[in-house]
Coordinates of C-alpha atoms in Angstrom, one line a residue:
M1 CA 110.6 58.5 98.0
I2 CA 109.7 61.2 95.5
S3 CA 111.1 60.5 92.0
L4 CA 112.6 63.1 89.7
E5 CA 109.5 63.0 87.5
Q6 CA 107.2 63.6 90.5
E7 CA 109.4 66.4 91.7
K8 CA 109.0 68.0 88.2
Q9 CA 105.2 67.8 88.5
I10 CA 105.3 69.6 91.9
T11 CA 107.7 72.2 90.5
A12 CA 105.4 72.8 87.5
Y13 CA 102.4 73.2 89.8
L14 CA 104.2 75.7 92.0
N15 CA 105.5 77.7 89.0
L16 CA 101.9 78.4 88.0
K17 CA 101.6 80.4 91.3
R18 CA 104.4 82.8 90.1
L19 CA 106.2 82.7 93.4
S20 CA 109.5 84.6 93.8
P21 CA 112.6 82.3 93.7
Q22 CA 113.2 82.7 97.5
I23 CA 109.6 81.7 98.4
L24 CA 109.4 79.0 95.7
D25 CA 112.4 77.1 97.1
E26 CA 111.0 77.2 100.6
V27 CA 107.4 76.3 99.7
K28 CA 108.7 73.5 97.4
D29 CA 110.7 72.0 100.2
H30 CA 107.7 72.0 102.6
F31 CA 105.4 70.7 99.8
M32 CA 107.7 67.8 98.9
M33 CA 108.2 66.9 102.5
Q34 CA 104.4 66.8 103.0
V35 CA 103.8 64.7 99.9
G36 CA 106.7 62.3 100.9
S37 CA 105.3 62.0 104.4
L38 CA 101.8 61.2 103.2
M39 CA 103.2 58.6 100.8
E40 CA 105.3 56.9 103.5
N41 CA 103.2 57.2 106.6
E42 CA 99.7 57.1 105.1
N43 CA 100.6 54.6 102.3
M44 CA 99.2 57.0 99.7
S45 CA 100.0 57.0 96.0
F46 CA 101.8 60.0 94.7
Q47 CA 98.7 61.4 93.0
K48 CA 96.6 61.2 96.1
A49 CA 99.4 62.6 98.3
F50 CA 99.9 65.4 95.8
L51 CA 96.2 66.2 95.7
A52 CA 96.1 66.2 99.5
A53 CA 99.0 68.6 99.7
M54 CA 97.4 70.9 97.1
I55 CA 94.2 71.1 99.2
C56 CA 96.2 71.7 102.3
W57 CA 98.1 74.6 100.6
Q58 CA 95.1 75.9 98.8
K59 CA 94.6 79.0 100.9
E60 CA 98.3 80.0 101.0
L61 CA 98.7 79.5 97.3
E62 CA 95.4 81.2 96.3
M63 CA 96.0 84.0 93.8
V64 CA 95.0 87.4 95.2
K65 CA 95.6 91.1 94.3
A66 CA 99.1 92.1 95.4
D67 CA 97.9 95.4 96.7
F68 CA 94.8 97.7 96.6
F69 CA 96.6 99.9 94.1
S70 CA 98.0 97.0 92.0
F71 CA 96.4 94.9 89.2
R72 CA 98.9 92.1 89.6
K73 CA 97.9 88.9 91.3
I74 CA 100.2 86.9 93.5
A75 CA 99.9 83.9 95.9
R76 CA 98.5 84.8 99.3
I77 CA 101.6 83.6 101.1
E78 CA 103.7 85.9 98.9
K79 CA 101.3 88.8 99.6
E80 CA 101.7 88.4 103.4
L81 CA 105.5 88.6 103.1
L82 CA 105.3 91.4 100.6
Q83 CA 103.1 93.5 102.9
R84 CA 105.5 93.0 105.8
R85 CA 108.3 94.2 103.5
F86 CA 106.2 97.2 102.4
N87 CA 105.6 98.1 106.1
K88 CA 109.4 98.1 106.7
I89 CA 110.0 100.3 103.6
T90 CA 107.3 102.7 104.7
L91 CA 108.6 102.9 108.3
T92 CA 112.1 103.6 107.0
A93 CA 110.8 106.3 104.7
L94 CA 108.9 107.9 107.5
L95 CA 112.0 107.8 109.8
V96 CA 114.1 109.5 107.1
S97 CA 111.4 112.2 106.6
L98 CA 111.2 112.9 110.4
I99 CA 115.0 113.1 110.6
S100 CA 115.0 115.6 107.7
A101 CA 112.3 117.6 109.5
G102 CA 114.5 117.6 112.6
I103 CA 117.5 118.8 110.6
Y104 CA 115.4 121.5 109.0
V105 CA 114.3 122.8 112.4
V106 CA 117.7 122.6 114.1
A107 CA 120.0 123.6 111.2
D108 CA 118.4 124.6 108.0
K109 CA 121.9 125.0 106.3
V110 CA 122.6 121.4 107.0
Y111 CA 119.2 120.6 105.5
D112 CA 120.4 121.7 102.1
Y113 CA 123.3 119.2 102.3
F114 CA 120.8 116.5 103.4
Q115 CA 118.8 117.2 100.2
I116 CA 121.9 116.9 98.1
F117 CA 122.9 113.7 99.8
A118 CA 119.4 112.2 99.2
L119 CA 119.6 113.1 95.5
I120 CA 123.1 111.6 95.2
A121 CA 121.9 108.4 96.9
F122 CA 119.0 108.1 94.5
A123 CA 121.0 108.8 91.4
S124 CA 123.8 106.4 92.5
T125 CA 121.3 103.6 93.1
V126 CA 119.6 104.1 89.7
L127 CA 122.9 104.4 87.8
F128 CA 124.6 101.4 89.6
G129 CA 121.6 99.2 88.9
I130 CA 121.4 100.1 85.2
F131 CA 125.1 100.0 84.4
S132 CA 125.6 96.8 86.4
G133 CA 122.8 95.2 84.4
K134 CA 120.9 94.3 87.5
I135 CA 117.9 96.5 86.6
K136 CA 116.5 98.0 83.4
F137 CA 115.5 101.6 82.9
T138 CA 111.9 100.3 82.7
D139 CA 112.3 99.0 86.3
Y140 CA 113.1 102.5 87.4
Q141 CA 110.1 103.8 85.4
R142 CA 107.8 101.2 87.1
T143 CA 108.8 102.5 90.6
S144 CA 107.1 105.8 89.7
F145 CA 103.8 103.9 89.5
H146 CA 104.4 101.6 92.4
P147 CA 101.5 101.1 94.9
L148 CA 103.6 102.7 97.7
I149 CA 104.3 105.8 95.4
I150 CA 100.6 106.0 94.5
R151 CA 99.7 106.1 98.2
N152 CA 102.3 108.8 98.6
L153 CA 100.8 110.9 95.8
I154 CA 97.3 110.6 97.3
L155 CA 98.8 111.6 100.7
G156 CA 100.5 114.6 99.0
M157 CA 97.2 115.6 97.3
I158 CA 95.7 115.8 100.8
I159 CA 98.7 117.5 102.5
F160 CA 99.6 120.1 99.9
P161 CA 96.2 122.0 99.9
A162 CA 95.8 121.6 103.7
E163 CA 99.3 122.9 104.3
C164 CA 98.9 125.8 101.9
Y165 CA 95.5 126.7 103.4
F166 CA 96.7 126.8 107.1
S167 CA 100.1 128.4 106.4
G168 CA 98.8 130.9 104.0
E169 CA 101.7 130.0 101.7
Y170 CA 100.6 129.1 98.2
E171 CA 104.0 128.5 96.6
F172 CA 104.4 124.7 96.1
W173 CA 108.1 124.3 97.1
K174 CA 108.3 126.5 100.2
P175 CA 106.2 124.6 102.8
V176 CA 108.5 122.1 104.5
C177 CA 105.7 119.5 104.7
N178 CA 105.7 119.3 100.9
Q179 CA 109.4 118.7 100.9
L180 CA 109.0 115.9 103.5
V181 CA 106.5 114.1 101.2
I182 CA 109.1 114.3 98.4
F183 CA 111.8 112.9 100.8
Y184 CA 109.4 110.2 101.7
S185 CA 108.8 109.3 98.1
V186 CA 112.5 109.4 97.1
T187 CA 113.4 107.2 100.1
I188 CA 110.8 104.6 99.0
Q189 CA 112.1 104.6 95.5
I190 CA 115.7 104.1 96.7
Q191 CA 114.6 101.1 98.7
L192 CA 112.5 99.6 95.9
L193 CA 115.4 99.8 93.5
Y194 CA 117.7 98.4 96.1
F195 CA 115.5 95.3 96.6
R196 CA 115.1 95.0 92.8
I197 CA 118.9 95.0 92.5
K198 CA 119.0 92.3 95.1
K199 CA 116.4 90.3 93.2
I200 CA 113.9 90.5 96.1
N201 CA 110.3 90.8 95.1
V202 CA 108.8 94.3 95.7
L203 CA 106.4 94.3 92.7
V204 CA 108.9 96.1 90.4

């Protein structure tokens, strides 16, 4: 049976790994079950069982770079979940961009309303988060330098010149591909702010 003092030691160790609250609770439960099992079944002292669990979890709790475009370090187990979350965010943004392209081709008048709707959704998310006290203005600012946005900027730097070259159109706003990249970026920012409001880790 793990005492309250021993539980505090485990919690203090896991807090050093800067896990998000959701991951921390889950890892802590598994960690304590493993330590308790070793103490009971293997007749180990708490310190030996604690050390054995630390070694067992060493790879998952190793501190690594959160993303290629980020300087932050997080636990490997957090990074794996974060990357899956980023993949879903990216796929959603791509889907919205493709839908906007379809609307542009089929009904360009409706496309104007789609743009307005996207801007309203973005502004509403920002204002709701700030006035509800769930995010700070600095959180919004950080989304502009988020790894997913940086990737988008690099993608845009490749697409913009190529699109202008092949289309012969050198005005920035007119090529629809440029607008799709902006739609992609805005959709990502909306999702990042939504997850931040919900207190889900997305590096914001």
